[in-house]
Every structure is written in structure tokens, then in C-alpha cells.
CSV table of C-alpha atoms in Angstrom, one decimal:
chain,number,residue,atom,x,y,z
H,1,UNK,CA,0.0,0.0,0.0
H,2,UNK,CA,1.2,3.5,-0.8
H,3,UNK,CA,1.2,5.8,2.2
H,4,UNK,CA,0.1,9.4,1.7
H,5,UNK,CA,3.6,10.6,2.5
H,6,UNK,CA,5.0,8.5,-0.3
H,7,UNK,CA,2.3,9.3,-2.8
H,8,UNK,CA,2.7,11.3,-6.0
H,9,UNK,CA,0.2,13.9,-4.9
H,10,UNK,CA,-3.4,14.5,-4.1
H,11,UNK,CA,-6.0,14.3,-6.8
H,12,UNK,CA,-9.5,15.9,-6.7
H,13,UNK,CA,-11.9,14.1,-9.0
H,14,UNK,CA,-15.2,15.8,-9.6
H,15,UNK,CA,-17.8,13.1,-10.3
H,16,UNK,CA,-15.8,10.7,-8.1
H,17,UNK,CA,-18.9,8.6,-7.2
H,18,UNK,CA,-20.0,8.4,-10.9
H,19,UNK,CA,-19.4,5.6,-13.4
H,20,UNK,CA,-16.0,6.9,-14.6
H,21,UNK,CA,-15.0,8.3,-11.3
H,22,UNK,CA,-15.2,5.0,-9.5
H,23,UNK,CA,-12.9,3.3,-12.0
H,24,UNK,CA,-10.6,6.4,-12.0
H,25,UNK,CA,-10.2,6.1,-8.3
H,26,UNK,CA,-8.8,2.6,-8.7
H,27,UNK,CA,-6.4,3.7,-11.5
H,28,UNK,CA,-5.1,6.7,-9.5
H,29,UNK,CA,-4.6,4.7,-6.3
H,30,UNK,CA,-2.8,2.0,-8.2
H,31,UNK,CA,-0.5,4.6,-9.7
H,32,UNK,CA,0.4,6.0,-6.3
H,33,UNK,CA,-1.8,9.0,-6.0
H,34,UNK,CA,-4.0,9.9,-3.0
H,35,UNK,CA,-7.6,10.5,-4.2
H,36,UNK,CA,-9.3,13.3,-2.2
H,37,UNK,CA,-12.4,12.0,-0.4
H,38,UNK,CA,-14.7,14.7,-1.9
H,39,UNK,CA,-17.8,12.5,-1.9
H,40,UNK,CA,-17.6,10.4,1.3
H,41,UNK,CA,-21.2,9.2,1.2
H,42,UNK,CA,-21.4,8.8,-2.6
H,43,UNK,CA,-22.8,12.3,-3.0
H,44,UNK,CA,-20.9,15.5,-3.8
H,45,UNK,CA,-20.2,17.8,-0.9
H,46,UNK,CA,-20.1,20.8,-3.4
H,47,UNK,CA,-22.2,22.3,-6.1
H,48,UNK,CA,-20.6,23.5,-9.3
H,49,UNK,CA,-23.2,26.2,-9.6
H,50,UNK,CA,-22.4,27.5,-6.0
H,51,UNK,CA,-18.9,29.0,-6.2
H,52,UNK,CA,-18.6,29.3,-2.4
H,53,UNK,CA,-19.1,25.6,-2.0
H,54,UNK,CA,-16.2,25.0,-4.5
H,55,UNK,CA,-14.0,27.4,-2.5
H,56,UNK,CA,-14.7,25.4,0.6
H,57,UNK,CA,-14.0,22.1,-1.2
H,58,UNK,CA,-10.6,23.3,-2.3
H,59,UNK,CA,-9.8,24.6,1.2
H,60,UNK,CA,-10.6,21.1,2.6
H,61,UNK,CA,-8.9,19.0,-0.1
H,62,UNK,CA,-5.9,21.2,-1.1
H,63,UNK,CA,-5.4,19.1,-4.3
H,64,UNK,CA,-2.2,18.9,-6.3
H,65,UNK,CA,-4.2,17.7,-9.4
H,66,UNK,CA,-7.8,18.0,-10.6
H,67,UNK,CA,-9.6,15.7,-12.9
H,68,UNK,CA,-13.0,17.3,-13.8
H,69,UNK,CA,-15.4,14.6,-14.8
H,70,UNK,CA,-18.6,15.9,-13.3
H,71,UNK,CA,-21.3,17.0,-15.8
H,72,UNK,CA,-24.6,16.3,-17.4
H,73,UNK,CA,-23.8,13.5,-19.8
H,74,UNK,CA,-26.9,11.8,-21.1
H,75,UNK,CA,-27.7,13.1,-24.6
H,76,UNK,CA,-31.5,12.5,-24.6
H,77,UNK,CA,-31.8,14.4,-21.4
H,78,UNK,CA,-34.7,16.8,-21.7
H,79,UNK,CA,-33.3,19.6,-19.5
H,80,UNK,CA,-31.6,21.7,-22.2
H,81,UNK,CA,-30.6,24.5,-19.8
H,82,UNK,CA,-29.0,22.0,-17.5
H,83,UNK,CA,-26.4,21.1,-20.0
H,84,UNK,CA,-25.1,24.6,-20.1
H,85,UNK,CA,-25.6,25.4,-16.4
H,86,UNK,CA,-23.5,22.3,-15.4
H,87,UNK,CA,-21.2,21.6,-18.3
H,88,UNK,CA,-20.3,25.1,-19.2
H,89,UNK,CA,-21.0,27.5,-16.3
H,90,UNK,CA,-20.2,24.9,-13.7
H,91,UNK,CA,-16.7,24.3,-15.2
H,92,UNK,CA,-16.2,28.1,-15.4
H,93,UNK,CA,-16.9,28.3,-11.7
H,94,UNK,CA,-14.5,25.5,-10.9
H,95,UNK,CA,-11.6,27.1,-12.9
H,96,UNK,CA,-12.4,30.5,-11.3
H,97,UNK,CA,-12.2,28.9,-7.9
H,98,UNK,CA,-8.9,27.1,-8.6
H,99,UNK,CA,-7.4,30.3,-10.0
H,100,UNK,CA,-8.3,32.3,-6.9
H,101,UNK,CA,-7.5,29.6,-4.4
H,102,UNK,CA,-3.7,30.2,-4.2
H,103,UNK,CA,-3.1,26.5,-4.7
H,104,UNK,CA,-0.2,25.4,-6.9
H,105,UNK,CA,-2.2,22.9,-8.9
H,106,UNK,CA,0.1,21.0,-11.2
H,107,UNK,CA,-2.4,19.7,-13.7
H,108,UNK,CA,-6.1,20.1,-14.5
H,109,UNK,CA,-7.6,17.5,-16.8
H,110,UNK,CA,-11.1,18.4,-18.2
H,111,UNK,CA,-13.4,15.8,-19.8
H,112,UNK,CA,-15.1,17.2,-22.9
H,113,UNK,CA,-16.6,14.8,-25.4
H,114,UNK,CA,-16.1,13.5,-28.9
H,115,UNK,CA,-19.7,14.4,-29.5
H,116,UNK,CA,-18.4,17.9,-30.3
H,117,UNK,CA,-17.2,16.6,-33.7
H,118,UNK,CA,-20.8,15.9,-34.8
H,119,UNK,CA,-21.3,14.0,-38.1
H,120,UNK,CA,-17.7,14.4,-39.2
H,121,UNK,CA,-17.1,13.2,-42.8
H,122,UNK,CA,-13.6,12.0,-42.3
H,123,UNK,CA,-12.8,8.3,-41.9
H,124,UNK,CA,-10.9,8.8,-38.6
H,125,UNK,CA,-11.4,11.9,-36.5
H,126,UNK,CA,-8.3,13.5,-35.1
H,127,UNK,CA,-8.0,16.6,-33.0
H,128,UNK,CA,-7.7,18.9,-36.0
H,129,UNK,CA,-11.1,18.0,-37.3
H,130,UNK,CA,-13.4,21.0,-37.0
H,131,UNK,CA,-16.1,20.5,-34.4
H,132,UNK,CA,-19.7,20.6,-35.6
H,133,UNK,CA,-22.0,19.6,-32.7
H,134,UNK,CA,-25.5,18.5,-33.5
H,135,UNK,CA,-27.1,18.5,-30.0
H,136,UNK,CA,-27.2,20.6,-26.9
H,137,UNK,CA,-25.0,18.2,-24.9
H,138,UNK,CA,-22.2,18.6,-27.5
H,139,UNK,CA,-22.8,22.3,-27.8
H,140,UNK,CA,-22.4,22.7,-24.1
H,141,UNK,CA,-19.2,20.7,-24.1
H,142,UNK,CA,-17.7,22.8,-27.0
H,143,UNK,CA,-18.7,26.0,-25.2
H,144,UNK,CA,-16.9,24.6,-22.1
H,145,UNK,CA,-13.8,24.0,-24.2
H,146,UNK,CA,-13.7,27.5,-25.5
H,147,UNK,CA,-14.2,28.9,-22.0
H,148,UNK,CA,-11.5,26.7,-20.6
H,149,UNK,CA,-9.0,28.0,-23.2
H,150,UNK,CA,-9.4,31.5,-21.8
H,151,UNK,CA,-7.7,30.1,-18.7
H,152,UNK,CA,-4.7,28.5,-20.5
H,153,UNK,CA,-2.4,31.4,-19.6
H,154,UNK,CA,-3.2,31.0,-15.9
H,155,UNK,CA,-3.9,27.3,-15.3
H,156,UNK,CA,-2.2,24.0,-16.4
H,157,UNK,CA,-5.2,22.6,-18.3
H,158,UNK,CA,-5.5,19.6,-20.6
H,159,UNK,CA,-8.7,19.0,-22.5
H,160,UNK,CA,-9.8,15.4,-23.4
H,161,UNK,CA,-12.4,14.3,-25.9
H,162,UNK,CA,-13.4,10.8,-24.9
H,163,UNK,CA,-15.3,8.8,-27.5
H,164,UNK,CA,-17.9,6.3,-26.3
H,165,UNK,CA,-16.9,3.9,-23.6
H,166,UNK,CA,-18.7,1.4,-21.3
H,167,UNK,CA,-18.2,-1.1,-18.6
H,168,UNK,CA,-19.5,-2.4,-15.3
H,169,UNK,CA,-21.3,0.3,-13.3
H,170,UNK,CA,-22.7,2.3,-16.3
H,171,UNK,CA,-26.3,3.2,-15.9
H,172,UNK,CA,-28.8,0.9,-17.6
H,173,UNK,CA,-30.3,3.6,-19.8
H,174,UNK,CA,-27.1,3.6,-21.8
H,175,UNK,CA,-27.3,1.3,-24.8
H,176,UNK,CA,-24.5,-1.3,-24.1
H,177,UNK,CA,-25.6,-2.0,-20.5
H,178,UNK,CA,-29.2,-2.2,-21.8
H,179,UNK,CA,-28.2,-4.8,-24.4
H,180,UNK,CA,-26.1,-6.8,-21.9
H,181,UNK,CA,-28.9,-6.8,-19.3
H,182,UNK,CA,-31.4,-8.2,-21.8
H,183,UNK,CA,-29.2,-11.1,-22.7
H,184,UNK,CA,-28.3,-11.8,-19.1
H,185,UNK,CA,-32.0,-11.9,-18.2
H,186,UNK,CA,-32.6,-14.2,-21.2
H,187,UNK,CA,-35.2,-11.7,-22.5
H,188,UNK,CA,-36.9,-12.5,-25.7
H,189,UNK,CA,-37.0,-9.0,-27.1
H,190,UNK,CA,-35.3,-5.7,-26.9
H,191,UNK,CA,-36.4,-2.3,-28.2
H,192,UNK,CA,-33.6,-0.1,-29.7
H,193,UNK,CA,-33.2,2.8,-32.0
H,194,UNK,CA,-30.9,3.0,-35.0
H,195,UNK,CA,-28.9,-0.2,-35.2
H,196,UNK,CA,-26.6,1.1,-38.0
H,197,UNK,CA,-24.9,3.9,-36.0
H,198,UNK,CA,-21.2,3.2,-35.6
H,199,UNK,CA,-19.3,4.1,-32.5
H,200,UNK,CA,-15.7,3.9,-31.3
H,201,UNK,CA,-16.3,2.0,-28.0
H,202,UNK,CA,-13.6,1.6,-25.3
H,203,UNK,CA,-13.4,-0.1,-21.9
H,204,UNK,CA,-13.9,2.3,-19.0
H,205,UNK,CA,-10.9,0.8,-17.3
H,206,UNK,CA,-8.7,1.8,-20.2
H,207,UNK,CA,-10.2,5.3,-20.2
H,208,UNK,CA,-9.6,5.7,-16.5
H,209,UNK,CA,-6.0,4.6,-17.0
H,210,UNK,CA,-5.6,7.4,-19.6
H,211,UNK,CA,-6.9,10.0,-17.2
H,212,UNK,CA,-4.5,8.8,-14.6
H,213,UNK,CA,-1.5,8.9,-16.9
H,214,UNK,CA,-2.4,12.4,-18.0
H,215,UNK,CA,-1.8,13.7,-14.5
H,216,UNK,CA,1.9,13.8,-15.4
H,217,UNK,CA,2.0,13.2,-19.2
H,218,UNK,CA,0.8,15.0,-22.2
H,219,UNK,CA,1.3,18.7,-22.8
H,220,UNK,CA,-0.6,21.5,-21.0
H,221,UNK,CA,-2.8,23.5,-23.4
H,222,UNK,CA,-3.4,20.5,-25.7
H,223,UNK,CA,-6.5,18.6,-26.5
H,224,UNK,CA,-6.5,14.8,-26.8
H,225,UNK,CA,-8.9,12.2,-28.2
H,226,UNK,CA,-9.4,9.2,-25.9
H,227,UNK,CA,-10.5,6.3,-28.2
H,228,UNK,CA,-9.7,2.9,-29.5
H,229,UNK,CA,-9.7,3.8,-33.2
H,230,UNK,CA,-12.1,0.9,-33.9
H,231,UNK,CA,-15.8,1.3,-34.9
H,232,UNK,CA,-18.6,-1.0,-33.9
H,233,UNK,CA,-22.3,-1.0,-35.0
H,234,UNK,CA,-25.0,-1.8,-32.5
H,235,UNK,CA,-25.8,-4.8,-34.6
H,236,UNK,CA,-22.3,-6.2,-34.4
H,237,UNK,CA,-22.4,-5.7,-30.6
H,238,UNK,CA,-25.7,-7.5,-30.3
H,239,UNK,CA,-24.2,-10.4,-32.3
H,240,UNK,CA,-21.1,-10.5,-30.0
H,241,UNK,CA,-23.2,-10.6,-26.8
H,242,UNK,CA,-25.4,-13.3,-28.4
H,243,UNK,CA,-22.3,-15.4,-29.0
H,244,UNK,CA,-21.1,-14.8,-25.4
H,245,UNK,CA,-24.4,-15.6,-23.8
H,246,UNK,CA,-25.4,-18.4,-26.3
H,247,UNK,CA,-28.8,-16.7,-26.4
H,248,UNK,CA,-30.8,-14.8,-29.0
H,249,UNK,CA,-32.9,-11.8,-28.6
H,250,UNK,CA,-35.4,-10.4,-31.1
H,251,UNK,CA,-34.5,-6.7,-31.8
H,252,UNK,CA,-37.5,-4.4,-32.4
H,253,UNK,CA,-36.6,-1.0,-33.8
H,254,UNK,CA,-38.6,1.6,-32.0
H,255,UNK,CA,-39.0,4.8,-34.1
H,256,UNK,CA,-39.4,6.8,-30.8
H,257,UNK,CA,-35.8,5.8,-29.9
H,258,UNK,CA,-34.3,7.1,-33.2
H,259,UNK,CA,-33.1,10.7,-32.7
H,260,UNK,CA,-32.6,13.1,-35.6
H,261,UNK,CA,-29.7,14.6,-33.8
H,262,UNK,CA,-27.9,11.2,-33.5
H,263,UNK,CA,-24.4,11.2,-34.8
H,264,UNK,CA,-24.3,8.4,-37.5
H,265,UNK,CA,-20.6,7.5,-37.3
H,266,UNK,CA,-18.0,8.4,-34.7
H,267,UNK,CA,-14.5,6.8,-34.9
H,268,UNK,CA,-11.5,8.5,-33.6
H,269,UNK,CA,-7.7,8.7,-34.1
H,270,UNK,CA,-5.7,8.1,-31.0
H,271,UNK,CA,-2.3,8.8,-32.6
H,272,UNK,CA,-1.8,12.1,-30.8
H,273,UNK,CA,-2.6,10.6,-27.4
H,274,UNK,CA,-0.2,7.6,-28.0
H,275,UNK,CA,2.5,10.1,-29.0
H,276,UNK,CA,1.9,11.9,-25.7
H,277,UNK,CA,1.6,9.1,-23.2
H,278,UNK,CA,2.7,5.9,-24.9
H,279,UNK,CA,0.9,2.7,-25.8
H,280,UNK,CA,-2.7,2.7,-24.4
H,281,UNK,CA,-3.2,-1.0,-23.6
H,282,UNK,CA,-6.8,-1.0,-24.6
H,283,UNK,CA,-8.4,-4.4,-24.4
H,284,UNK,CA,-10.4,-6.1,-27.2
H,285,UNK,CA,-14.0,-4.9,-27.0
H,286,UNK,CA,-15.2,-8.4,-27.0
H,287,UNK,CA,-13.4,-8.9,-23.7
H,288,UNK,CA,-15.2,-5.8,-22.3
H,289,UNK,CA,-18.6,-7.2,-23.3
H,290,UNK,CA,-17.7,-10.6,-21.7
H,291,UNK,CA,-16.7,-8.7,-18.5
H,292,UNK,CA,-20.0,-6.8,-18.5
H,293,UNK,CA,-22.0,-9.9,-19.2
H,294,UNK,CA,-20.4,-11.9,-16.4
H,295,UNK,CA,-20.7,-9.0,-14.0
H,296,UNK,CA,-24.4,-8.6,-14.8
H,297,UNK,CA,-25.0,-12.3,-14.2
H,298,UNK,CA,-23.3,-12.1,-10.8
H,299,UNK,CA,-25.6,-9.1,-9.9
H,300,UNK,CA,-28.7,-11.0,-11.0
H,301,UNK,CA,-27.6,-14.1,-9.0
H,302,UNK,CA,-27.0,-12.1,-5.9
H,303,UNK,CA,-30.4,-10.4,-6.2
H,304,UNK,CA,-32.0,-13.8,-6.3
H,305,UNK,CA,-30.1,-15.0,-3.3
H,306,UNK,CA,-31.0,-11.9,-1.3
H,307,UNK,CA,-34.7,-12.3,-2.2
H,308,UNK,CA,-34.7,-15.7,-0.6
């Protein structure tokens, strides 16, 4: 075990109790960092829209590093104003508080989103691709990026654009956990939207590892894609989980689940990231699906045991 006195520094993770944050905690601690206990009961002790609460958080945690994951991240979410209040204004409040805190923060890693690229026409999207967001979530993230750049002369900021990723612990309203759950339950039918959309899916554990490595790698003031470079259609994912589970599910396309603002194809280039931090060690996505399927089976089995 790494003692605090031996550690590489204290890291404040906003969104620590969320899907990505929980995996990032493990990656940071394995790398020798001390993760600030900013959400001791699984709930934030601060509000990004209340600057005074951020000031108090920084006073309590005195971080050496900040990884800003907190935000509103579900694209179909109906609260349009919430995207901007949390993703854009909330991030502004955080950077303002850090700037005025007097802390010598060594690195601030901010999670934007590959959704800012919209329906890019290039085969593989790199960081030079012009953003063209097609929904309010992506617009709020791009606005956040522009705002963060106004702090580049005062704060050591790196911006990341993670593409889609998944894993154990992701909420069931996201498409991959939904698919895995239906197969694990041996359901006979699942309702989905557009099966032909193609996404660059990664394993959350690999993404968490990248965030951890960016604490002391990469170049301040730069933007990095986080992605595998491999595209998967929902149909191919369904086929993979069917093979893993040895079960078949009838897929019903529900027009209500097809969004006009859906990005059709989103595959990224990770060349810049690899150049900055070295080989990524991303696992085969089939292994991720197997991990999720086995994990969901364990959850369902434990639920049955508790009910008895």
C-alpha cells in the first residue's frame, strides 16, 4: 500500500462517485496518487453552480491535481438549460475557484466529449477535425472547451475528448448495459433505435488509465482524443453478446428511440494521445462485453439469493 507521505500527490476528482470516477479512483490509487475523499457518502459535498461551495471544497482538499469529470452527460436528457448550467457554467466556476485559491495545482484534466465533432465526414477523426456539434449536450461541451481555453495562460489545463466507452457500473439507460442486461436476463425482445450507428467504444478501465496517466504526461494546453480507433455498430455488438451468452434476442426498432440529432458515425484517431503518453493498452472490446455480461450475471444471481 502507498502511504500518503509516499504518494505522487493529491487528486481531486469531480464526479468521483459516478461511473467513470469509481474506475478512475482505482487507477489513480494503483499509480500511487491519493484520491481526495470529496464524496464520502457517494454524494458530492459541493455544487458546481455554487462558487462558495467550490471554494470550501478546495480549502478542505488542497489538491495537487484536478480531474474534472462531473457534468450532465446523457444526450437524450430533456433539461436543455441544465447542459449549459452544469457543463459550461459549472466548469467556469471550478476554474475560477482554482485560479483564486492560491493552490499550486500541477495539472487540471477536463473531460469534454467526442460528440463535439458531430457528423464528421472524415474516416478517422483527429483533434484537427473541425467541431460541428449537433445536439445541446455537444454544444455545451464545446462551449466549455472555448471557455477553458481562456484560462490556458493561468492554469495548467489539458482537455480530453473521450469517445464512447462502457463497462460495469454504467447506468442501464445507456445502450450497451441495456443490451447486456437483456441477454443476461434471457429476455426474448429488446427495443432499440438505429442499429446502424457506428461508435468507437472503449473499456472504461482503459479510459480511467488514460486520465490517470495524463496527471503527469501530455502537454498542457493541448486537446487529446481518448478512443480505441475501432468502430462497432450496435448490430455487431448484439451479435457479439449473443455469442457470449449463447442466447438470441429479437430486436425491435422503436422509431421513438431514433433521434434526428444522432451522430451516425464516430470513430477517432488516438495517434496524438499515444505520442503523448505511450501505448494505451486498450483491451479487445469483446473482452469488455464478456466482463460486463459476467458481471451482470453475478448481480442478478446475488439479487435472487437476497430475495430468498
